[in-house]
Amino acid sequence: MSRNIEELARDNVRALTPYQSARRLGGNGDVWLNANEFPLPVPFELSQQTLNRYPECQPKIVIERYAAYAGLQPEQVLVSRGADEGIELVMRAFCEPGKDAILFCPPTYGMYSVSAETIGIEYRTVPALENWQLNLPAIADRLDGVKVVYMCSPNNPTGNLINPDDIRALLEMTAGKALVVADEAYIEFCPQATLSGWLKAYPHLVILRTLSKAFALAGLRCGFTLANKPVIDLLMKVIAPYPLATPVADVAGQALSEQGIALMRQHVAELNASRAWLLEQLPQLSVVQQVFPSETNYILARFADSPAVFKSLWDQGIILRDQNKNPGLAGCLRISIGTREECERLIAALQALSVEKA
Ligand SMILES: *Cc1c(COP(=O)(O)O)cnc(C)c1O
């Protein structure tokens, strides 16, 4: 029997809806506020001219510098092709396809389900409470067969931190049964909230980090997994032999130098100031119904007519991220904090729409 290419593919891949990244969604903007990127490029120069050689699997300088930055030992750090690869490595090392499950609490980051579907692992969802916090009793009820719980704090796209007491309760209820992966992609915007100091007490805690957001290096594709050595050793078994290209390790090492970290902190302070300004401006607009507090470089807001607002801004070259189809986020758009000038352009455009509606 002859089968066409589509029929030869795995069933779960045929059924898969790929991650709708901001880049895949396209658009013709000049104000890109849809991917939580840093708005301006940071300059780096390549210093390694040894592209004839394979790179180190875990480049020593990058690991040592990140460990020092995170206040951990080098053996507690794994570097990979973005935090997205870390999400998948944990599943591949700990979940048996067709048998084990992962669990997460929507609305949250979209890659947990996409990775699970790609690998063929069941994913279970326990919707967050109305205040976007964990529904602990419901999680406890659904833990059977779960090997990994993904929890994003501060959460994308809602912008809030998860209560530390609730995280502790989650870690207690999963001890000896499942890993808890804390996605800290935005932790540089609220560094006091990191769970890195908790690794000592919890062998089943895993933390994800990235250079894509506060470090302004989304195009570099470099992320980190922080955990105790037994977890890192297992992840090292399933990682690709050369996950990081030599130029990537080169630039990551520079970004994690003292000057690189100082520059990142300065950028964070600037973005936090612009976020405060936007949080003051947005509620004054009649098209805006609700603005959620944020600990990150983006703001979630609910609009009276979000499709119209989204389209009008899109046509003016201001590209936001539509969250309308995300559970619990009807009418919501997510706005990345751009340069001050971009924030001002956004507010001016929303003011014009508010006047039309008034
Ligand atoms: C952006 C983002 C990531 C992905 O980070 P990369 O290092 O670019 O792969 C992971 N988790 C969350 C919550 C994010 O927002």
CSV table of C-alpha atoms and ligand atoms in Angstrom, one decimal:
chain,number,residue,atom,x,y,z
A,1,MET,CA,0.0,0.0,0.0
A,2,SER,CA,1.3,3.4,-0.9
A,3,ARG,CA,0.8,6.3,1.5
A,4,ASN,CA,1.3,9.9,0.9
A,5,ILE,CA,3.8,11.9,2.9
A,6,GLU,CA,1.1,13.3,5.3
A,7,GLU,CA,0.0,9.8,6.1
A,8,LEU,CA,3.5,8.7,6.9
A,9,ALA,CA,3.9,11.3,9.7
A,10,ARG,CA,3.2,10.5,13.4
A,11,ASP,CA,-0.4,10.9,14.4
A,12,ASN,CA,0.4,13.5,17.1
A,13,VAL,CA,2.4,15.5,14.6
A,14,ARG,CA,-0.4,15.5,12.0
A,15,ALA,CA,-2.8,16.7,14.7
A,16,LEU,CA,-0.3,19.3,16.1
A,17,THR,CA,-1.0,23.1,15.9
A,18,PRO,CA,2.5,24.6,15.9
A,19,TYR,CA,3.4,27.4,18.3
A,20,GLN,CA,2.1,30.7,16.9
A,21,SER,CA,5.3,32.7,17.5
A,22,ALA,CA,5.1,36.4,17.0
A,23,ARG,CA,7.5,36.0,14.1
A,24,ARG,CA,5.3,33.4,12.4
A,25,LEU,CA,2.3,35.6,12.7
A,26,GLY,CA,4.0,38.2,10.6
A,27,GLY,CA,2.8,41.8,10.2
A,28,ASN,CA,4.4,44.9,8.7
A,29,GLY,CA,5.1,47.0,11.7
A,30,ASP,CA,7.7,49.4,12.8
A,31,VAL,CA,6.7,49.3,16.4
A,32,TRP,CA,7.1,45.6,17.5
A,33,LEU,CA,5.4,45.1,20.9
A,34,ASN,CA,4.3,41.5,20.5
A,35,ALA,CA,7.2,39.3,21.5
A,36,ASN,CA,8.5,40.8,24.8
A,37,GLU,CA,11.9,41.4,23.1
A,38,PHE,CA,14.2,44.2,24.2
A,39,PRO,CA,13.4,47.1,21.7
A,40,LEU,CA,17.0,47.9,20.8
A,41,PRO,CA,20.0,45.8,19.7
A,42,VAL,CA,23.0,45.5,21.9
A,43,PRO,CA,26.4,45.5,20.1
A,44,PHE,CA,28.7,42.5,20.4
A,45,GLU,CA,31.7,41.4,18.4
A,46,LEU,CA,32.7,37.8,17.7
A,47,SER,CA,36.1,36.9,19.2
A,48,GLN,CA,36.3,33.2,18.3
A,49,GLN,CA,37.7,32.3,14.9
A,50,THR,CA,37.7,28.6,15.4
A,51,LEU,CA,34.6,27.6,13.4
A,52,ASN,CA,36.5,24.6,11.9
A,53,ARG,CA,36.1,22.9,15.3
A,54,TYR,CA,33.0,21.6,17.0
A,55,PRO,CA,32.0,23.7,20.0
A,56,GLU,CA,32.1,22.6,23.6
A,57,CYS,CA,28.8,20.9,24.6
A,58,GLN,CA,28.6,23.1,27.8
A,59,PRO,CA,30.9,26.1,27.2
A,60,LYS,CA,32.9,26.5,30.5
A,61,ILE,CA,32.9,30.3,30.6
A,62,VAL,CA,29.2,30.6,29.9
A,63,ILE,CA,28.4,28.0,32.6
A,64,GLU,CA,30.7,29.6,35.2
A,65,ARG,CA,29.5,33.1,34.5
A,66,TYR,CA,25.9,32.1,34.7
A,67,ALA,CA,26.4,30.1,37.9
A,68,ALA,CA,28.1,33.1,39.5
A,69,TYR,CA,25.3,35.4,38.3
A,70,ALA,CA,22.6,33.1,39.6
A,71,GLY,CA,24.5,32.4,42.9
A,72,LEU,CA,24.8,28.7,42.2
A,73,GLN,CA,27.5,26.1,41.5
A,74,PRO,CA,28.5,25.4,37.8
A,75,GLU,CA,27.2,21.8,38.3
A,76,GLN,CA,23.7,23.2,38.8
A,77,VAL,CA,23.6,25.0,35.5
A,78,LEU,CA,22.8,23.7,32.0
A,79,VAL,CA,22.9,25.9,28.9
A,80,SER,CA,20.7,25.2,25.9
A,81,ARG,CA,19.2,26.6,22.7
A,82,GLY,CA,16.9,29.0,24.5
A,83,ALA,CA,14.7,28.2,27.5
A,84,ASP,CA,12.4,26.5,25.0
A,85,GLU,CA,14.9,23.7,24.6
A,86,GLY,CA,15.0,23.4,28.5
A,87,ILE,CA,11.2,23.0,28.6
A,88,GLU,CA,11.5,20.1,26.1
A,89,LEU,CA,14.7,18.4,27.7
A,90,VAL,CA,12.8,18.0,31.0
A,91,MET,CA,10.0,16.2,29.2
A,92,ARG,CA,12.3,14.0,27.2
A,93,ALA,CA,14.3,13.0,30.3
A,94,PHE,CA,11.4,12.5,32.7
A,95,CYS,CA,8.2,11.6,30.8
A,96,GLU,CA,7.3,8.4,29.1
A,97,PRO,CA,5.2,9.1,25.9
A,98,GLY,CA,1.8,7.5,26.2
A,99,LYS,CA,2.2,7.0,29.9
A,100,ASP,CA,3.2,10.0,31.9
A,101,ALA,CA,1.6,13.5,31.9
A,102,ILE,CA,2.7,17.1,32.5
A,103,LEU,CA,0.5,19.7,34.1
A,104,PHE,CA,0.3,23.5,33.9
A,105,CYS,CA,-2.2,26.3,34.7
A,106,PRO,CA,-3.5,28.4,31.9
A,107,PRO,CA,-3.5,31.1,30.9
A,108,THR,CA,0.3,30.7,30.6
A,109,TYR,CA,3.1,30.2,28.1
A,110,GLY,CA,2.2,28.3,25.0
A,111,MET,CA,5.2,26.0,24.6
A,112,TYR,CA,4.5,23.6,27.4
A,113,SER,CA,1.5,22.1,25.5
A,114,VAL,CA,3.3,22.4,22.1
A,115,SER,CA,6.3,20.4,23.4
A,116,ALA,CA,4.1,17.8,25.1
A,117,GLU,CA,2.1,17.3,21.9
A,118,THR,CA,5.2,17.1,19.8
A,119,ILE,CA,6.7,14.4,22.0
A,120,GLY,CA,3.4,12.6,22.5
A,121,ILE,CA,2.9,13.3,26.2
A,122,GLU,CA,-0.5,13.9,27.8
A,123,TYR,CA,-0.9,17.4,29.1
A,124,ARG,CA,-3.3,18.3,31.9
A,125,THR,CA,-4.5,21.8,32.6
A,126,VAL,CA,-5.8,23.2,35.8
A,127,PRO,CA,-7.0,26.8,35.1
A,128,ALA,CA,-5.5,29.5,37.3
A,129,LEU,CA,-7.9,31.2,39.8
A,130,GLU,CA,-9.5,34.5,38.9
A,131,ASN,CA,-6.5,36.4,40.5
A,132,TRP,CA,-4.2,34.2,38.3
A,133,GLN,CA,-2.9,32.3,41.3
A,134,LEU,CA,-2.5,28.5,41.5
A,135,ASN,CA,-5.7,26.4,42.3
A,136,LEU,CA,-3.8,24.1,44.7
A,137,PRO,CA,-6.7,21.8,45.6
A,138,ALA,CA,-7.5,21.2,42.0
A,139,ILE,CA,-3.8,20.6,41.2
A,140,ALA,CA,-3.7,18.0,44.1
A,141,ASP,CA,-6.7,16.2,42.6
A,142,ARG,CA,-5.1,15.9,39.2
A,143,LEU,CA,-1.5,14.9,40.0
A,144,ASP,CA,-2.0,11.2,39.4
A,145,GLY,CA,0.5,10.2,36.7
A,146,VAL,CA,2.0,13.6,36.4
A,147,LYS,CA,5.8,13.7,36.2
A,148,VAL,CA,6.3,17.5,35.6
A,149,VAL,CA,4.4,20.6,36.7
A,150,TYR,CA,5.3,23.7,34.7
A,151,MET,CA,4.7,27.0,36.6
A,152,CYS,CA,5.6,30.3,35.1
A,153,SER,CA,6.5,33.1,37.6
A,154,PRO,CA,6.2,35.9,36.7
A,155,ASN,CA,3.6,34.5,34.4
A,156,ASN,CA,3.4,35.1,30.7
A,157,PRO,CA,1.0,36.6,29.5
A,158,THR,CA,-0.6,37.8,32.8
A,159,GLY,CA,2.5,39.5,34.3
A,160,ASN,CA,1.9,38.4,37.9
A,161,LEU,CA,4.1,36.5,40.3
A,162,ILE,CA,2.9,33.3,41.8
A,163,ASN,CA,2.5,33.5,45.6
A,164,PRO,CA,5.7,32.0,47.2
A,165,ASP,CA,3.6,30.2,49.9
A,166,ASP,CA,1.6,28.5,47.1
A,167,ILE,CA,4.8,27.5,45.3
A,168,ARG,CA,6.0,26.0,48.6
A,169,ALA,CA,2.7,24.1,48.9
A,170,LEU,CA,3.1,22.8,45.3
A,171,LEU,CA,6.7,21.7,46.0
A,172,GLU,CA,5.5,19.8,49.2
A,173,MET,CA,2.6,18.0,47.4
A,174,THR,CA,4.9,16.9,44.5
A,175,ALA,CA,7.9,15.8,46.6
A,176,GLY,CA,8.9,12.3,45.6
A,177,LYS,CA,6.4,12.2,42.7
A,178,ALA,CA,7.0,14.9,40.1
A,179,LEU,CA,9.3,17.8,39.2
A,180,VAL,CA,8.2,21.4,39.5
A,181,VAL,CA,9.7,23.5,36.7
A,182,ALA,CA,9.6,27.2,37.5
A,183,ASP,CA,9.9,29.3,34.3
A,184,GLU,CA,11.7,32.5,35.3
A,185,ALA,CA,12.1,33.9,31.8
A,186,TYR,CA,11.3,37.4,33.2
A,187,ILE,CA,12.9,37.2,36.6
A,188,GLU,CA,15.4,40.0,35.9
A,189,PHE,CA,12.4,42.4,36.1
A,190,CYS,CA,11.7,41.3,39.7
A,191,PRO,CA,15.0,39.5,40.8
A,192,GLN,CA,14.0,39.3,44.4
A,193,ALA,CA,11.4,36.7,43.5
A,194,THR,CA,13.7,34.1,42.1
A,195,LEU,CA,13.5,30.6,43.5
A,196,SER,CA,17.2,29.9,43.0
A,197,GLY,CA,17.8,29.9,46.8
A,198,TRP,CA,15.2,27.1,47.1
A,199,LEU,CA,17.2,24.5,45.1
A,200,LYS,CA,19.0,23.5,48.4
A,201,ALA,CA,15.7,22.4,50.0
A,202,TYR,CA,14.0,20.9,46.9
A,203,PRO,CA,15.7,18.2,44.8
A,204,HIS,CA,12.7,18.2,42.4
A,205,LEU,CA,12.8,21.9,41.7
A,206,VAL,CA,14.0,23.1,38.2
A,207,ILE,CA,14.3,26.7,37.1
A,208,LEU,CA,14.4,28.0,33.5
A,209,ARG,CA,16.1,31.2,32.5
A,210,THR,CA,16.9,32.9,29.2
A,211,LEU,CA,19.0,35.6,27.6
A,212,SER,CA,16.1,36.4,25.3
A,213,LYS,CA,14.3,39.0,27.4
A,214,ALA,CA,16.1,41.3,29.8
A,215,PHE,CA,19.5,40.5,28.3
A,216,ALA,CA,18.2,41.7,24.9
A,217,LEU,CA,19.4,38.6,23.0
A,218,ALA,CA,16.3,36.8,21.7
A,219,GLY,CA,18.1,36.3,18.4
A,220,LEU,CA,21.0,34.5,20.1
A,221,ARG,CA,18.9,31.5,21.2
A,222,CYS,CA,20.5,30.9,24.6
A,223,GLY,CA,18.8,29.7,27.8
A,224,PHE,CA,19.6,28.0,31.1
A,225,THR,CA,18.2,25.3,33.2
A,226,LEU,CA,19.1,25.5,36.9
A,227,ALA,CA,18.7,22.4,39.1
A,228,ASN,CA,20.5,20.1,41.5
A,229,LYS,CA,23.2,17.9,40.0
A,230,PRO,CA,21.2,14.7,39.7
A,231,VAL,CA,18.6,16.5,37.5
A,232,ILE,CA,21.3,18.2,35.4
A,233,ASP,CA,23.1,14.8,34.9
A,234,LEU,CA,19.8,13.3,33.5
A,235,LEU,CA,19.2,16.3,31.2
A,236,MET,CA,22.8,16.0,29.9
A,237,LYS,CA,22.0,12.5,28.7
A,238,VAL,CA,19.3,13.7,26.3
A,239,ILE,CA,20.7,17.1,25.1
A,240,ALA,CA,22.2,17.3,21.6
A,241,PRO,CA,26.0,16.8,21.4
A,242,TYR,CA,26.6,20.5,20.3
A,243,PRO,CA,23.5,22.5,21.4
A,244,LEU,CA,25.3,25.9,21.2
A,245,ALA,CA,27.1,27.2,18.2
A,246,THR,CA,30.5,28.7,18.9
A,247,PRO,CA,29.3,32.3,18.1
A,248,VAL,CA,26.4,31.9,20.5
A,249,ALA,CA,28.7,30.8,23.3
A,250,ASP,CA,31.0,33.7,22.4
A,251,VAL,CA,28.3,36.3,22.7
A,252,ALA,CA,26.7,34.7,25.8
A,253,GLY,CA,30.0,34.8,27.6
A,254,GLN,CA,30.2,38.6,26.9
A,255,ALA,CA,26.6,39.2,27.9
A,256,LEU,CA,27.4,37.5,31.2
A,257,SER,CA,30.5,39.6,31.9
A,258,GLU,CA,30.4,42.2,34.7
A,259,GLN,CA,29.8,44.9,32.1
A,260,GLY,CA,27.2,42.8,30.3
A,261,ILE,CA,25.2,42.3,33.5
A,262,ALA,CA,25.5,46.0,34.4
A,263,LEU,CA,24.1,46.9,31.0
A,264,MET,CA,21.2,44.5,31.4
A,265,ARG,CA,20.4,46.0,34.8
A,266,GLN,CA,20.4,49.5,33.3
A,267,HIS,CA,18.0,48.4,30.6
A,268,VAL,CA,15.7,46.8,33.2
A,269,ALA,CA,15.6,50.0,35.1
A,270,GLU,CA,14.7,51.9,31.9
A,271,LEU,CA,12.0,49.5,30.9
A,272,ASN,CA,10.6,49.4,34.5
A,273,ALA,CA,10.3,53.2,34.3
A,274,SER,CA,8.5,53.1,31.0
A,275,ARG,CA,6.2,50.4,32.4
A,276,ALA,CA,5.3,52.6,35.3
A,277,TRP,CA,4.5,55.4,32.8
A,278,LEU,CA,2.3,53.1,30.7
A,279,LEU,CA,0.5,51.8,33.8
A,280,GLU,CA,-0.4,55.4,34.6
A,281,GLN,CA,-1.5,56.3,31.0
A,282,LEU,CA,-3.5,53.2,30.0
A,283,PRO,CA,-6.3,53.4,32.6
A,284,GLN,CA,-7.1,56.9,31.5
A,285,LEU,CA,-8.1,55.8,28.0
A,286,SER,CA,-11.8,55.0,27.3
A,287,VAL,CA,-11.0,52.1,25.0
A,288,VAL,CA,-9.2,50.4,27.9
A,289,GLN,CA,-11.4,48.4,30.4
A,290,GLN,CA,-8.8,46.9,32.7
A,291,VAL,CA,-5.1,47.0,33.2
A,292,PHE,CA,-3.4,44.2,35.1
A,293,PRO,CA,-0.4,44.9,37.3
A,294,SER,CA,2.9,43.6,35.9
A,295,GLU,CA,6.3,42.5,37.3
A,296,THR,CA,7.7,42.1,33.7
A,297,ASN,CA,8.5,43.9,30.5
A,298,TYR,CA,4.9,43.6,29.2
A,299,ILE,CA,1.5,44.6,30.3
A,300,LEU,CA,-1.8,42.8,29.8
A,301,ALA,CA,-4.8,45.0,29.3
A,302,ARG,CA,-8.5,44.3,28.5
A,303,PHE,CA,-10.2,46.4,25.8
A,304,ALA,CA,-13.8,47.2,25.1
A,305,ASP,CA,-13.4,46.1,21.5
A,306,SER,CA,-10.0,44.3,21.3
A,307,PRO,CA,-10.2,43.1,17.7
A,308,ALA,CA,-10.9,46.6,16.5
A,309,VAL,CA,-8.1,48.1,18.6
A,310,PHE,CA,-5.7,45.3,17.5
A,311,LYS,CA,-6.5,45.8,13.8
A,312,SER,CA,-6.3,49.6,14.0
A,313,LEU,CA,-2.9,49.6,15.7
A,314,TRP,CA,-1.7,46.9,13.3
A,315,ASP,CA,-2.7,49.0,10.3
A,316,GLN,CA,-0.6,51.9,11.9
A,317,GLY,CA,2.4,49.6,12.2
A,318,ILE,CA,2.1,49.0,16.0
A,319,ILE,CA,2.0,45.3,16.5
A,320,LEU,CA,0.6,43.9,19.8
A,321,ARG,CA,0.0,40.3,20.9
A,322,ASP,CA,-3.7,39.2,20.7
A,323,GLN,CA,-4.6,37.1,23.8
A,324,ASN,CA,-8.4,37.0,23.0
A,325,LYS,CA,-8.4,33.2,22.4
A,326,ASN,CA,-6.5,32.4,25.5
A,327,PRO,CA,-8.7,30.9,28.3
A,328,GLY,CA,-9.9,33.7,30.6
A,329,LEU,CA,-8.4,36.4,28.5
A,330,ALA,CA,-11.3,37.5,26.2
A,331,GLY,CA,-10.7,41.1,25.1
A,332,CYS,CA,-7.1,41.1,26.2
A,333,LEU,CA,-4.0,42.3,24.4
A,334,ARG,CA,-0.5,42.0,25.6
A,335,ILE,CA,1.8,45.0,25.2
A,336,SER,CA,5.6,44.6,25.3
A,337,ILE,CA,7.4,47.6,26.8
A,338,GLY,CA,9.3,49.3,24.0
A,339,THR,CA,11.4,52.4,23.9
A,340,ARG,CA,9.9,55.4,25.5
A,341,GLU,CA,9.2,56.8,22.1
A,342,GLU,CA,7.3,53.6,21.1
A,343,CYS,CA,5.3,53.7,24.3
A,344,GLU,CA,4.3,57.3,23.5
A,345,ARG,CA,3.3,56.3,20.0
A,346,LEU,CA,1.2,53.5,21.4
A,347,ILE,CA,-0.6,55.8,23.8
A,348,ALA,CA,-1.1,58.5,21.2
A,349,ALA,CA,-2.7,55.9,18.9
A,350,LEU,CA,-5.0,54.6,21.7
A,351,GLN,CA,-5.9,58.2,22.6
A,352,ALA,CA,-7.1,58.8,19.0
A,353,LEU,CA,-9.2,55.7,19.2
A,354,SER,CA,-10.6,56.7,22.6
A,355,VAL,CA,-11.7,60.1,21.2
A,356,GLU,CA,-13.4,58.4,18.2
A,357,LYS,CA,-15.4,56.2,20.6
A,358,ALA,CA,-16.2,59.0,23.0
B,1,LIG,C1,10.1,33.9,25.9
B,1,LIG,C2,9.8,32.8,26.9
B,1,LIG,C3,10.5,31.6,26.9
B,1,LIG,C4,11.5,31.2,25.8
B,1,LIG,O1,12.7,31.7,25.9
B,1,LIG,P1,13.8,31.4,24.8
B,1,LIG,O2,15.1,31.4,25.7
B,1,LIG,O3,13.8,32.5,23.9
B,1,LIG,O4,13.5,30.0,24.2
B,1,LIG,C5,10.2,30.7,27.9
B,1,LIG,N1,9.3,30.9,28.8
B,1,LIG,C6,8.6,32.0,28.8
B,1,LIG,C7,7.5,32.2,29.8
B,1,LIG,C8,8.8,33.0,27.8
B,1,LIG,O5,8.0,34.1,27.8
